[in-house]
Coordinates of C-alpha atoms and ligand atoms in Angstrom, one line a residue:
X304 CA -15.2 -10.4 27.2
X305 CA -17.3 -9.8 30.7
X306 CA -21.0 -9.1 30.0
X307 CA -19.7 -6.0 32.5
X308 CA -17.2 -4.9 29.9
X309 CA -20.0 -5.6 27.0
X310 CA -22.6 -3.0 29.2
X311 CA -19.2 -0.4 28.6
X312 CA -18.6 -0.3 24.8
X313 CA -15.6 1.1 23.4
X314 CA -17.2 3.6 21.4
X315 CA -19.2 6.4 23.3
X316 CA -22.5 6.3 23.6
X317 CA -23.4 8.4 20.7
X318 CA -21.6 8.2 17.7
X319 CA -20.8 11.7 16.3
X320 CA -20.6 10.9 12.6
X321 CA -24.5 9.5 12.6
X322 CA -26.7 11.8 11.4
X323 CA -29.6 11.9 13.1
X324 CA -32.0 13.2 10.6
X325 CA -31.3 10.2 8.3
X326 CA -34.5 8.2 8.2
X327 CA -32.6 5.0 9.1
X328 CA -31.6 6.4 12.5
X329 CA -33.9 5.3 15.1
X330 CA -35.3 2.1 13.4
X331 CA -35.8 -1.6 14.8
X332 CA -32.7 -3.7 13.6
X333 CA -32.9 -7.2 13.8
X334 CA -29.6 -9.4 14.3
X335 CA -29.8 -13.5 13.9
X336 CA -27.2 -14.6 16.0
X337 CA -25.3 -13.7 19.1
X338 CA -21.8 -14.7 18.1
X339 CA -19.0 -12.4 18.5
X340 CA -20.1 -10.3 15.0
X341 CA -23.5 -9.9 16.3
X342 CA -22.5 -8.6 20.1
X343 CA -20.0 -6.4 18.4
X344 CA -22.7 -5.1 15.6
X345 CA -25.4 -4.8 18.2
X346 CA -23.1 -2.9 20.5
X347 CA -22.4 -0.6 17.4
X348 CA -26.2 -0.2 16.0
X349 CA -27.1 0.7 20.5
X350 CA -24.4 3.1 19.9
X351 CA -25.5 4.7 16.7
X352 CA -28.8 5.0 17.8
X353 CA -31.2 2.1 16.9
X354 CA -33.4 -0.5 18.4
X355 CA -31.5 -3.5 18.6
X356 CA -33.6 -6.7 18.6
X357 CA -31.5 -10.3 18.7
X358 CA -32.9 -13.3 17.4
X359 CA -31.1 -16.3 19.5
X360 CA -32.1 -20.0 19.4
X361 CA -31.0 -20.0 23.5
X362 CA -31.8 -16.3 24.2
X363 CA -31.6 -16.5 28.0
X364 CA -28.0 -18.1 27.7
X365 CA -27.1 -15.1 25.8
X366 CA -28.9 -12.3 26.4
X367 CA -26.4 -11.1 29.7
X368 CA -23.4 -10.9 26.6
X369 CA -25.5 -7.9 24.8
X370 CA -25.7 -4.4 26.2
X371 CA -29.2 -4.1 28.0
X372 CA -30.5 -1.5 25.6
X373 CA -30.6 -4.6 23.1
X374 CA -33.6 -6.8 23.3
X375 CA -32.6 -10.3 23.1
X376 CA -35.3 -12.8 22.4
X377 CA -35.8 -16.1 20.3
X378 CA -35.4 -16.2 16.3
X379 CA -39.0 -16.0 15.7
X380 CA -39.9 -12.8 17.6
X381 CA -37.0 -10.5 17.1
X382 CA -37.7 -10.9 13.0
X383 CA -41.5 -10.4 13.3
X384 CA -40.4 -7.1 15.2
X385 CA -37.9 -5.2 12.4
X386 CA -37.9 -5.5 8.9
X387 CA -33.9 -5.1 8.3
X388 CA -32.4 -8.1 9.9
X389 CA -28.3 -9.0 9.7
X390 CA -27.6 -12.9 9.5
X391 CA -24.7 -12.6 11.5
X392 CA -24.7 -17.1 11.5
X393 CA -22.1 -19.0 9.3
X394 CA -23.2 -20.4 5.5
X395 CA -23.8 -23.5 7.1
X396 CA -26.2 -23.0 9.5
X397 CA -28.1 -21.0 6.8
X398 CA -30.4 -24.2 6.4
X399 CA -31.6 -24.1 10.0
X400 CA -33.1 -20.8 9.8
X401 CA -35.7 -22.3 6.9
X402 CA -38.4 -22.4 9.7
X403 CA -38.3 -19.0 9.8
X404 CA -39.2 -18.7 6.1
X405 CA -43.0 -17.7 6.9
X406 CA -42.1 -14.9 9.0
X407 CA -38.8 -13.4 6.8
X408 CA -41.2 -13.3 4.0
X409 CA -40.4 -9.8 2.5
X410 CA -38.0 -8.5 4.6
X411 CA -34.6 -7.4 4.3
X412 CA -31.6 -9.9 5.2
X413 CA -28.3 -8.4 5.4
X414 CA -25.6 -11.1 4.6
X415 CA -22.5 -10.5 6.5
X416 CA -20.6 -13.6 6.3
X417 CA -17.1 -14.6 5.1
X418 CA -15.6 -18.2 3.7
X419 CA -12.4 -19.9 5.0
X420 CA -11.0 -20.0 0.8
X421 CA -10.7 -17.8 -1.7
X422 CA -14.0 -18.8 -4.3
X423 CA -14.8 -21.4 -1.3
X424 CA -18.3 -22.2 -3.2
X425 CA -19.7 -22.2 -6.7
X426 CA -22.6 -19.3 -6.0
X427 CA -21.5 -16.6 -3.1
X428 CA -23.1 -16.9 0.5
X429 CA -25.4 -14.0 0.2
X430 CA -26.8 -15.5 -3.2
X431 CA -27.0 -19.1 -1.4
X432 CA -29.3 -17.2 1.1
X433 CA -31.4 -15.5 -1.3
X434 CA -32.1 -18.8 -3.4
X435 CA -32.8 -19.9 0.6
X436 CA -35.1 -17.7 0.6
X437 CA -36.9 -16.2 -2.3
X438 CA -39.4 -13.8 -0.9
X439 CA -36.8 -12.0 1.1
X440 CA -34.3 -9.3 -0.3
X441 CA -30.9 -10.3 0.1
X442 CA -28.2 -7.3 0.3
X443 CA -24.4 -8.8 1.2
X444 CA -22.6 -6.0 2.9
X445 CA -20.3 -5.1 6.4
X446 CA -18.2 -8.6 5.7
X447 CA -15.3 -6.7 5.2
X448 CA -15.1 -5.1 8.9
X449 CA -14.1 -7.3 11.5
X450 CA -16.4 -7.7 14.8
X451 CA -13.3 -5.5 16.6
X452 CA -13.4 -2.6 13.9
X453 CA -17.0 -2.6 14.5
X454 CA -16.9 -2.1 18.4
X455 CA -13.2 0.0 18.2
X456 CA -15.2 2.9 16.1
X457 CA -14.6 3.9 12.3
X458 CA -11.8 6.0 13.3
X459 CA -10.0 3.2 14.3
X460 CA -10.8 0.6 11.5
X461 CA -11.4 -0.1 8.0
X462 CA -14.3 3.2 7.3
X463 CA -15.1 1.3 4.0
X464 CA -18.6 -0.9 3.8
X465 CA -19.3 -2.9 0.5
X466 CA -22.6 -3.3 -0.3
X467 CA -24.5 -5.1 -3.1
X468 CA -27.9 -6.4 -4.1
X469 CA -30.0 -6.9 -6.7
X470 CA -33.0 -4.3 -5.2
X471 CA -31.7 -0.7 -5.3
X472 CA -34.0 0.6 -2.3
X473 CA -32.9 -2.3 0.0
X474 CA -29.4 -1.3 -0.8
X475 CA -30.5 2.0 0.0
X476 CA -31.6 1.1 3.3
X477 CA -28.5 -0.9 4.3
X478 CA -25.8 2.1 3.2
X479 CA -28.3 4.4 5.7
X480 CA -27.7 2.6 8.1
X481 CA -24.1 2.2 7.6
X482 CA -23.8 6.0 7.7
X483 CA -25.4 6.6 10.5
X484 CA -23.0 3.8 12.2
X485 CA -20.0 5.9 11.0
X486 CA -19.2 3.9 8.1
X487 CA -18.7 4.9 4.4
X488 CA -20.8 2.4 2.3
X489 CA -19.7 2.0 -1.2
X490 CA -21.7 0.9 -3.4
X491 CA -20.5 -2.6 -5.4
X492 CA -23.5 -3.0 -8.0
X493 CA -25.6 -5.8 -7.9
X494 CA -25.6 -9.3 -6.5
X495 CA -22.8 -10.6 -8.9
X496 CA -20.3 -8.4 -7.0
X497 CA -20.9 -11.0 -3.7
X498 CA -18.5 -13.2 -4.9
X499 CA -15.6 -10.8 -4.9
X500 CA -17.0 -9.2 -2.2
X501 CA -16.6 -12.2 -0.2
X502 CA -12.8 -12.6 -1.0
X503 CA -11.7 -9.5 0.0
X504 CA -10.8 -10.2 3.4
X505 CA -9.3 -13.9 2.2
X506 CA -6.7 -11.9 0.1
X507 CA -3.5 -11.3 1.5
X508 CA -1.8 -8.5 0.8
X509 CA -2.9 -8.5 -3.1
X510 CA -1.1 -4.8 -4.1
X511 CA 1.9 -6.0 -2.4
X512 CA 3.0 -9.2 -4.1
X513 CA 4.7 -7.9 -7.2
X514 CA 6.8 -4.7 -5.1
X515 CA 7.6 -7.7 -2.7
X516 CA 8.8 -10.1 -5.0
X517 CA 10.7 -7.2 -7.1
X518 CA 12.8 -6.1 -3.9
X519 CA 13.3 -9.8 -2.8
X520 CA 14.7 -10.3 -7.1
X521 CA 16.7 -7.5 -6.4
X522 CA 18.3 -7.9 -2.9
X523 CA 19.1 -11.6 -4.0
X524 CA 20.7 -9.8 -7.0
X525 CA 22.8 -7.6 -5.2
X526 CA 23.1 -10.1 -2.2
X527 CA 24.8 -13.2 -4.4
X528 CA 27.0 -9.8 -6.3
X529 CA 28.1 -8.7 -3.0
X530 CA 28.7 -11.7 -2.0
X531 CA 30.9 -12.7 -4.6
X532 CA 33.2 -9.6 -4.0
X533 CA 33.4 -9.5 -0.3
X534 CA 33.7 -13.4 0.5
X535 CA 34.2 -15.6 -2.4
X536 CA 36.7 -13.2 -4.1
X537 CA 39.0 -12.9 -1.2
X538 CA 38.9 -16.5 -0.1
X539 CA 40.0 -17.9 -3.5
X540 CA 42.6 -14.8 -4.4
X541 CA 44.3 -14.9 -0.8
X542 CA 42.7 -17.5 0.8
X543 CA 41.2 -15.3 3.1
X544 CA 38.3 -16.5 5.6
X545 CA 35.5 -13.4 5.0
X546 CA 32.6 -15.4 5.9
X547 CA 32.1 -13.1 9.4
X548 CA 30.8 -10.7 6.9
X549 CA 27.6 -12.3 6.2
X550 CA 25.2 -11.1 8.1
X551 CA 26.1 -7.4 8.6
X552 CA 28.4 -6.0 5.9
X553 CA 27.4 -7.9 2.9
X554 CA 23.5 -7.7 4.1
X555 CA 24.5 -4.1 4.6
X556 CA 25.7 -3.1 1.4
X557 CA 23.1 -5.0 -0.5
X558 CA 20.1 -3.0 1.5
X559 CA 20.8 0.6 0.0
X560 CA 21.0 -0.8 -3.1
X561 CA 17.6 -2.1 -3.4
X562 CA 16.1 0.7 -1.5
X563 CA 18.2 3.0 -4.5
X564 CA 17.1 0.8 -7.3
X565 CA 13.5 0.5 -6.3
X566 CA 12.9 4.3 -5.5
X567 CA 14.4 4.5 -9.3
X568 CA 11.6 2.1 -10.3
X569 CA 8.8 4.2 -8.7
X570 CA 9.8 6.9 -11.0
X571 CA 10.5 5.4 -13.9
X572 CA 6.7 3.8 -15.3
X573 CA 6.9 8.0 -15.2
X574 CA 9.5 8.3 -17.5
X575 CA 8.2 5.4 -19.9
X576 CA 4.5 6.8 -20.1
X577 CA 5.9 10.5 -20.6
X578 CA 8.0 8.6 -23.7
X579 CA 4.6 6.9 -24.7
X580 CA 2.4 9.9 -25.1
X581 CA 5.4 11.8 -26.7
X582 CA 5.6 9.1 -29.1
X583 CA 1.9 8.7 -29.9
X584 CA 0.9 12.2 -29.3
X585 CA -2.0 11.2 -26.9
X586 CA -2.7 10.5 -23.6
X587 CA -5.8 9.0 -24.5
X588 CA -4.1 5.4 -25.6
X589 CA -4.1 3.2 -23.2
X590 CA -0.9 1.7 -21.8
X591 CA 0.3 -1.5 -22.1
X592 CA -1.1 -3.4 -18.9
X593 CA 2.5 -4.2 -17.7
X594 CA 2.9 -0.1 -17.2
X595 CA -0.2 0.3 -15.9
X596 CA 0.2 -2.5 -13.3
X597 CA 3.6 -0.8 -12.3
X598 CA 2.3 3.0 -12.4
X599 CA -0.5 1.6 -9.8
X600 CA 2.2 0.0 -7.8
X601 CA 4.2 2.7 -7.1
X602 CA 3.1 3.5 -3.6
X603 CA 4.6 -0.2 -2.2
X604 CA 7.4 0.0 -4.5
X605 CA 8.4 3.6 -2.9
X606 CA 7.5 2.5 0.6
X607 CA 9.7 -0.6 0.2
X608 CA 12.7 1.3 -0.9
X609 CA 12.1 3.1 2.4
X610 CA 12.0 0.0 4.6
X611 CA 15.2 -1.0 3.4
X612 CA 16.8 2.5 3.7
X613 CA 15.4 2.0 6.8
X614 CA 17.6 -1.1 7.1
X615 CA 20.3 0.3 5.9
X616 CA 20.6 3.0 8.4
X617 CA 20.6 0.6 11.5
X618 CA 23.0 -1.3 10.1
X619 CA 25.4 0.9 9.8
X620 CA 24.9 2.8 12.9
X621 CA 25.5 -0.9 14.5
X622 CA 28.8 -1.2 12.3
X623 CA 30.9 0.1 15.0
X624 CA 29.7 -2.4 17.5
X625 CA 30.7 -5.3 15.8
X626 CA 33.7 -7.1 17.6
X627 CA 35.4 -7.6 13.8
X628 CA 35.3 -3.7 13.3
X629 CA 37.2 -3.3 17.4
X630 CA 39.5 -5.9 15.8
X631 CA 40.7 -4.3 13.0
X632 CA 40.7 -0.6 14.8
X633 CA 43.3 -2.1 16.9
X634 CA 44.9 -4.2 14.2
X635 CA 45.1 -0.7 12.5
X636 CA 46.3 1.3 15.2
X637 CA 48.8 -1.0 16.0
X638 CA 50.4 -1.2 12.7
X639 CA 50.5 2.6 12.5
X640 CA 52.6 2.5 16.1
X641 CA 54.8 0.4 14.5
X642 CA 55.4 2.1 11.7
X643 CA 55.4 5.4 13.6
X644 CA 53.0 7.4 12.0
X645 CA 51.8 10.0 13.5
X646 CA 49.4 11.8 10.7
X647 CA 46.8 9.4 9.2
X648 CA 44.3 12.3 8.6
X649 CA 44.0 12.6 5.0
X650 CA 41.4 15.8 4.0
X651 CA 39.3 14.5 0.9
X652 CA 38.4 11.5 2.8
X653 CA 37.3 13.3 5.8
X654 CA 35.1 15.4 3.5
X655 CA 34.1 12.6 1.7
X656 CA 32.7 10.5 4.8
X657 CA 31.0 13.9 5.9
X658 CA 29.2 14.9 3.0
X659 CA 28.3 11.2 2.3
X660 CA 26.6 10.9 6.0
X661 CA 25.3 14.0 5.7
X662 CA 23.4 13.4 1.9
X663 CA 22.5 10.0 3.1
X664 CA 20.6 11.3 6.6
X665 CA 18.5 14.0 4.0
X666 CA 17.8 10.9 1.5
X667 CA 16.5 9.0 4.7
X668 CA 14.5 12.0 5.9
X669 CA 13.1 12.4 2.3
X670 CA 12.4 9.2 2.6
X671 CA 10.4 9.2 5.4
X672 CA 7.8 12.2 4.9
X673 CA 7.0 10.5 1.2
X674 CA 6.2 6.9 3.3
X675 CA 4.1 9.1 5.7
X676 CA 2.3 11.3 3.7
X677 CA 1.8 8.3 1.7
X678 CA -0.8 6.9 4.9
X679 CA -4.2 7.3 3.8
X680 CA -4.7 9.6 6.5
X681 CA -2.4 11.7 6.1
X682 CA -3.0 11.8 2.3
X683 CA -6.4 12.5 2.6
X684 CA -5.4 15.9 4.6
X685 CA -3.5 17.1 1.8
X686 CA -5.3 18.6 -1.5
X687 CA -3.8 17.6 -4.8
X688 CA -1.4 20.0 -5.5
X689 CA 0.4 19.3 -2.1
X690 CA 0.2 15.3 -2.4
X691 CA 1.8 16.1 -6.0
X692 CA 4.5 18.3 -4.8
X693 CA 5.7 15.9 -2.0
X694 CA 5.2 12.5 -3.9
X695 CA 6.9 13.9 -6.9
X696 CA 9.2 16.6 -6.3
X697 CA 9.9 15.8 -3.4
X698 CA 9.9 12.1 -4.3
X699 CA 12.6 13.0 -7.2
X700 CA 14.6 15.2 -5.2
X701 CA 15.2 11.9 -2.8
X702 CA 16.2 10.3 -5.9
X703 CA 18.9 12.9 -6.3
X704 CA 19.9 13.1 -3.2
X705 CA 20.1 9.4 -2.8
X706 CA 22.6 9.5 -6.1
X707 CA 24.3 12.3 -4.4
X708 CA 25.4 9.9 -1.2
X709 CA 26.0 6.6 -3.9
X710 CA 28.6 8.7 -5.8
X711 CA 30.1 10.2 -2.7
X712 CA 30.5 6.4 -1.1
X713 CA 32.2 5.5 -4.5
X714 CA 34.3 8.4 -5.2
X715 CA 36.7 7.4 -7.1
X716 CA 36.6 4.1 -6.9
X717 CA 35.2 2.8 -10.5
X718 CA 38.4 4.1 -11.7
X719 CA 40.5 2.1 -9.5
X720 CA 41.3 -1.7 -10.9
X721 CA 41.9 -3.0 -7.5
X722 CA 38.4 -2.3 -6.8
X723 CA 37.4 -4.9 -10.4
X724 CA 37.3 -8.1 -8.5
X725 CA 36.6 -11.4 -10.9
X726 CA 36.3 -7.9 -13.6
X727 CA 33.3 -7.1 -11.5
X728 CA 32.7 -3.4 -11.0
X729 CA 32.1 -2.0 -7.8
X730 CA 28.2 -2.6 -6.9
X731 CA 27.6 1.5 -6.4
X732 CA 27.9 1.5 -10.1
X733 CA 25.4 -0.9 -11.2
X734 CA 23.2 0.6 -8.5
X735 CA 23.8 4.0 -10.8
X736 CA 22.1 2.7 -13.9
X737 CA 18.5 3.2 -13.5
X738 CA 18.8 6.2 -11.2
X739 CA 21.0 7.9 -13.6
X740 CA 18.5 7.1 -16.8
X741 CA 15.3 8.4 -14.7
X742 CA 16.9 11.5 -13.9
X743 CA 18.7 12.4 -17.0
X744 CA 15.1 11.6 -18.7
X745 CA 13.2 14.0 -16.1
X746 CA 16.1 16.6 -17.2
X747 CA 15.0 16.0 -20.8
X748 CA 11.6 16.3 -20.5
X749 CA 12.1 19.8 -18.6
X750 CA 14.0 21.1 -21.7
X751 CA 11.0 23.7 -22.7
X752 CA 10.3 22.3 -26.5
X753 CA 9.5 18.7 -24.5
X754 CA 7.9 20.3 -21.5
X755 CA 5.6 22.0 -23.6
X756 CA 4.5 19.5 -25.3
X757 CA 3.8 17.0 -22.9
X758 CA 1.8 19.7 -21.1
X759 CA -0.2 20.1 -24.1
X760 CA -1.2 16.6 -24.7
X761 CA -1.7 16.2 -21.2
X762 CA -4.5 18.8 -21.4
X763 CA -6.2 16.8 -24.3
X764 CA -4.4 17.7 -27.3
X765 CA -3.8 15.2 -29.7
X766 CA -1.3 14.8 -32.7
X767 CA -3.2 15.0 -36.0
X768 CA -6.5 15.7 -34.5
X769 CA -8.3 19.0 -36.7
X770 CA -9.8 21.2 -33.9
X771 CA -12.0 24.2 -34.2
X772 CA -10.6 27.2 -33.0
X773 CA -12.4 30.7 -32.2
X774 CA -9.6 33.5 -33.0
X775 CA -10.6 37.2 -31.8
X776 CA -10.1 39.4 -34.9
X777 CA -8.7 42.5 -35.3
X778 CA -12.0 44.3 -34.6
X779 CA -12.6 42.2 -31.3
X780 CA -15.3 40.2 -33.2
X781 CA -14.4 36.6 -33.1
X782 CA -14.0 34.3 -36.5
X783 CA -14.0 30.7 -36.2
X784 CA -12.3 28.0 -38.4
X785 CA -10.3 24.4 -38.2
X786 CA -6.9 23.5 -38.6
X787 CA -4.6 21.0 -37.8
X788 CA -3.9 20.7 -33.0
X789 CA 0.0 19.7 -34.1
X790 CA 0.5 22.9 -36.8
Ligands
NAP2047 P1 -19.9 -17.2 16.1 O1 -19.3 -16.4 17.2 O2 -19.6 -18.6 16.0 O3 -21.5 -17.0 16.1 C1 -22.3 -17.6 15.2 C2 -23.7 -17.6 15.8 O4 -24.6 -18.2 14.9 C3 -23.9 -18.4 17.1 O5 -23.6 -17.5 18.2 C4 -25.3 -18.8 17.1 O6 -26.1 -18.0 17.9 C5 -25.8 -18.6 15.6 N1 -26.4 -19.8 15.1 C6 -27.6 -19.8 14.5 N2 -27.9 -21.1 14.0 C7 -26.8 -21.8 14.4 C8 -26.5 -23.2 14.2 N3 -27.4 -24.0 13.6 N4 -25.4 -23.7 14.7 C9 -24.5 -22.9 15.3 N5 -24.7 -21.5 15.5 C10 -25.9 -21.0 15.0 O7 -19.5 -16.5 14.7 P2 -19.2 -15.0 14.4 O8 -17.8 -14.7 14.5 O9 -20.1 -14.1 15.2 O10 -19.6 -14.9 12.8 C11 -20.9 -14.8 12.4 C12 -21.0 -14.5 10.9 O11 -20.4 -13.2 10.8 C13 -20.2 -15.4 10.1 O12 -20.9 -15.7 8.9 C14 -18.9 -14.7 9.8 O13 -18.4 -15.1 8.5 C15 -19.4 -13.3 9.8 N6 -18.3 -12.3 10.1 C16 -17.7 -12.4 11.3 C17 -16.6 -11.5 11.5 C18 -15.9 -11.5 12.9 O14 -15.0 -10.6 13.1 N7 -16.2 -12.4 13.8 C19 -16.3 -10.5 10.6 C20 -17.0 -10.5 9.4 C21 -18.0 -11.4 9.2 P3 -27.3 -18.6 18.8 O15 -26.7 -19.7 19.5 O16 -27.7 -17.5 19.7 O17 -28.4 -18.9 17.8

């Protein structure tokens, strides 16, 4: 970037979240380094309304890369001029700033650097720095946002800041000063926490491995079934050459039926803890943690199924376009010429196809407003009772409408041998088994006598558990005594 283009921020020149009446706003910041992080942070702290003073062991090289509100001078100077200074320098060159031991003597240092592994080193980098340097107070915190998200605005990026340290008023300090920059800090205890804190942004997609490797099981599943009925089946029965199928029809049939199966499995941890706290009368046992890892998963599981109804759809709007499909239209034609018909149009299957297309577009749209609302953004504009309504009965009501277009593509066709090939059913009804269960369950647990129970626990009642109750009296007066919750 042009030192022209670093004198013209990204963000405008005051930053509306900050609150200028926070006592941090204002203050001398001091930032050691004048890498990308600490143009991009000083650029952000000019912004927000501080002094900006950088510490650089060449600072006339550098000082035409930082906005000209920031003072740019040599290591020594800017840290005898601010008290609250960011390390923005790498772990290893955490050694050569030992010189300035003397004057970092009881001052705050603000570690904000990452590793290149997961648990790279036995003790973290902001603990490394502390044992450094033992008069100053270490806080590790703004790792986790990138040197972009810090010049793009909060809007833009990650809002979140994790903070730690082992002195509660220099963590204080540090989360001010995130404010006032637009971030949320959040506070992650003490200095322990640096570790983990220092992995976050090594982890790759953590909450998404188990929904991805479930709908990768499952489409391999379905794929190899699929496979077995539309390819192998034919070429070994009739010697038939089906391999042109591959890529789009078998592909194509396998997609809706993960994207059907797993919006089952979003609903049914539901179903399973609803049985639980029947059972024990409770909600307040604990889960096993296999449910409780899949209850908290939910969100990628759902938003899977919707990538690969997603799929599905431009499949099948690309089925015509195939040259196979033109083939056999002609094929078709040309045997009905010679047989002279005239009348192919046969009613249920014309209503069939309709109200299939139709049921599928609503499932898709469904579909669509739970993956949106689902956006943090978006979820955070709704209050709870609306979030509820569309993630879960709105969120069901996909699952029924999703049943309604399996069991109008299969008709009638589990009834029909010629569709058993090797004895296999037809896939649709495989595809049925889960949805069926979560929605017959859901029907169950409407019936009134079940209902009203589970409402009742799930406002803190407990099987077994002697309450006391406070009964009004005939009088008005009130009398009070215990009995059994469950009488
Ligand atoms: P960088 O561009 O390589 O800058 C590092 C700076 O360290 C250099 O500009 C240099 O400034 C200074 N430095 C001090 N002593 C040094 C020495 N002995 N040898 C080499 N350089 C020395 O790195 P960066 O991307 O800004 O990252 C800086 C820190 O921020 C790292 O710990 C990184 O993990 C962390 N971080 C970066 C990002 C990001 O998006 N870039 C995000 C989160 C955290 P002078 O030459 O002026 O002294």
């Amino acid at each position: 970037m042009s030192s022209g283009d670093m004198a013209k921020p990204l963000l405008g020149h005051q930053n509306t979240e900050s609150d200028p009446n926070t006592p941090a706003a204002g203050r001398t910041i001091g930032v050691l380094g004048s890498g990308d992080f600490a143009r991009s942070l000083a650029i952000r702290l000019v912004c927000s309304g501080f002094k900006v003073v950088v510490g650089s062991r060449n600072p006339k090289r550098k000082a035409s890369l930082f906005p000209s509100a920031a003072e740019v001078t040599f290591q020594a100077e800017a840290v005898k001029k601010t008290d609250v200074i960011f390390v923005a320098v790498f772990r290893e060159h955490y050694s050569t700033l030992c010189d300035l031991a003397d004057v970092l003597a009881g001052k705050i240092l603000v570690d904000v650097s990452n590793n290149t592994e997961i648990n790279h080193h036995k003790e973290s980098n902001a603990e490394y720095l502390a044992s450094l340097f033992p008069a100053c107070t270490v806080v590790k915190g703004f790792n986790v946002v990138s040197a972009w998200t810090l010049q793009s605005g909060a809007r833009d990026g990650n809002k979140q800041v994790l903070i730690c340290s082992n002195n509660q008023e220099a963590k204080r300090t540090v989360a001010e000063i995130a404010q006032v920059m637009g971030f949320t800090p959040v506070d992650m205890g003490c200095m322990s926490s640096a570790c983990e804190i220092e992995n976050i942004p090594l982890r790759l997609l953590p909450t998404w491995k188990i929904p991805i490797f479930l709908s990768l099981g499952l489409f391999l599943c379905f794929f190899t079934y699929n496979l077995i009925r539309q390819v192998i089946h034919p070429y070994i029965r009739e010697q038939k050459n089906k391999l042109y199928k591959i890529p789009v029809e078998v592909v194509n049939t396998t997609l809706p039926c993960v994207s059907y199966v797993m919006l089952s499995l979003v609903y049914l941890p539901g179903v399973l803890a609803a049985c639980l706290q029947l059972y024990y009368g409770t909600k307040y046992r604990r889960f096993p943690d296999w449910l409780d890892q899949w209850l908290q998963h939910r969100k990628q599981i759902g938003l899977l199924s919707f990538f690969c109804a997603a799929l599905h759809a431009v499949y099948s709007l690309c089925l015509p376009m195939r040259r196979s499909h033109r083939y056999q239209l002609i094929e078709m034609a040309a045997k009905q010429a010679m047989e002279k018909k005239t009348n192919v149009w046969v009613e249920a299957e014309v209503w069939r196809m309709e109200i299939y297309i139709s049921v599928g577009i609503i499932a898709l749209g469904l579909l669509s407003l739970l993956a949106i609302t689902s956006l943090p953004s978006i979820a955070n504009s709704l209050n709870w009772r609306e979030f509820s309504f569309i993630q879960s009965t709105l969120g069901f009501t996909a699952l029924v409408v999703s049943t309604l277009h399996t069991l109008t593509y299969g008709w009638s066709r589990a009834f029909d041998e010629n569709q058993y090939k090797f004895y296999l059913p037809p896939t649709y009804t495989l595809t049925l088994l889960v949805p069926c269960t979560v929605i017959l369950a859901k029907v169950v647990f409407n019936l009134p006598c079940i209902r009203q129970r589970l409402v009742r626990i799930r406002r803190g009642w407990e099987k077994g558990r002697y309450v006391k109750f406070v009964l009004p009296s005939a009088t008005g007066e009130y009398s009070s005594g215990e009995t059994s919750s469950n009488v």
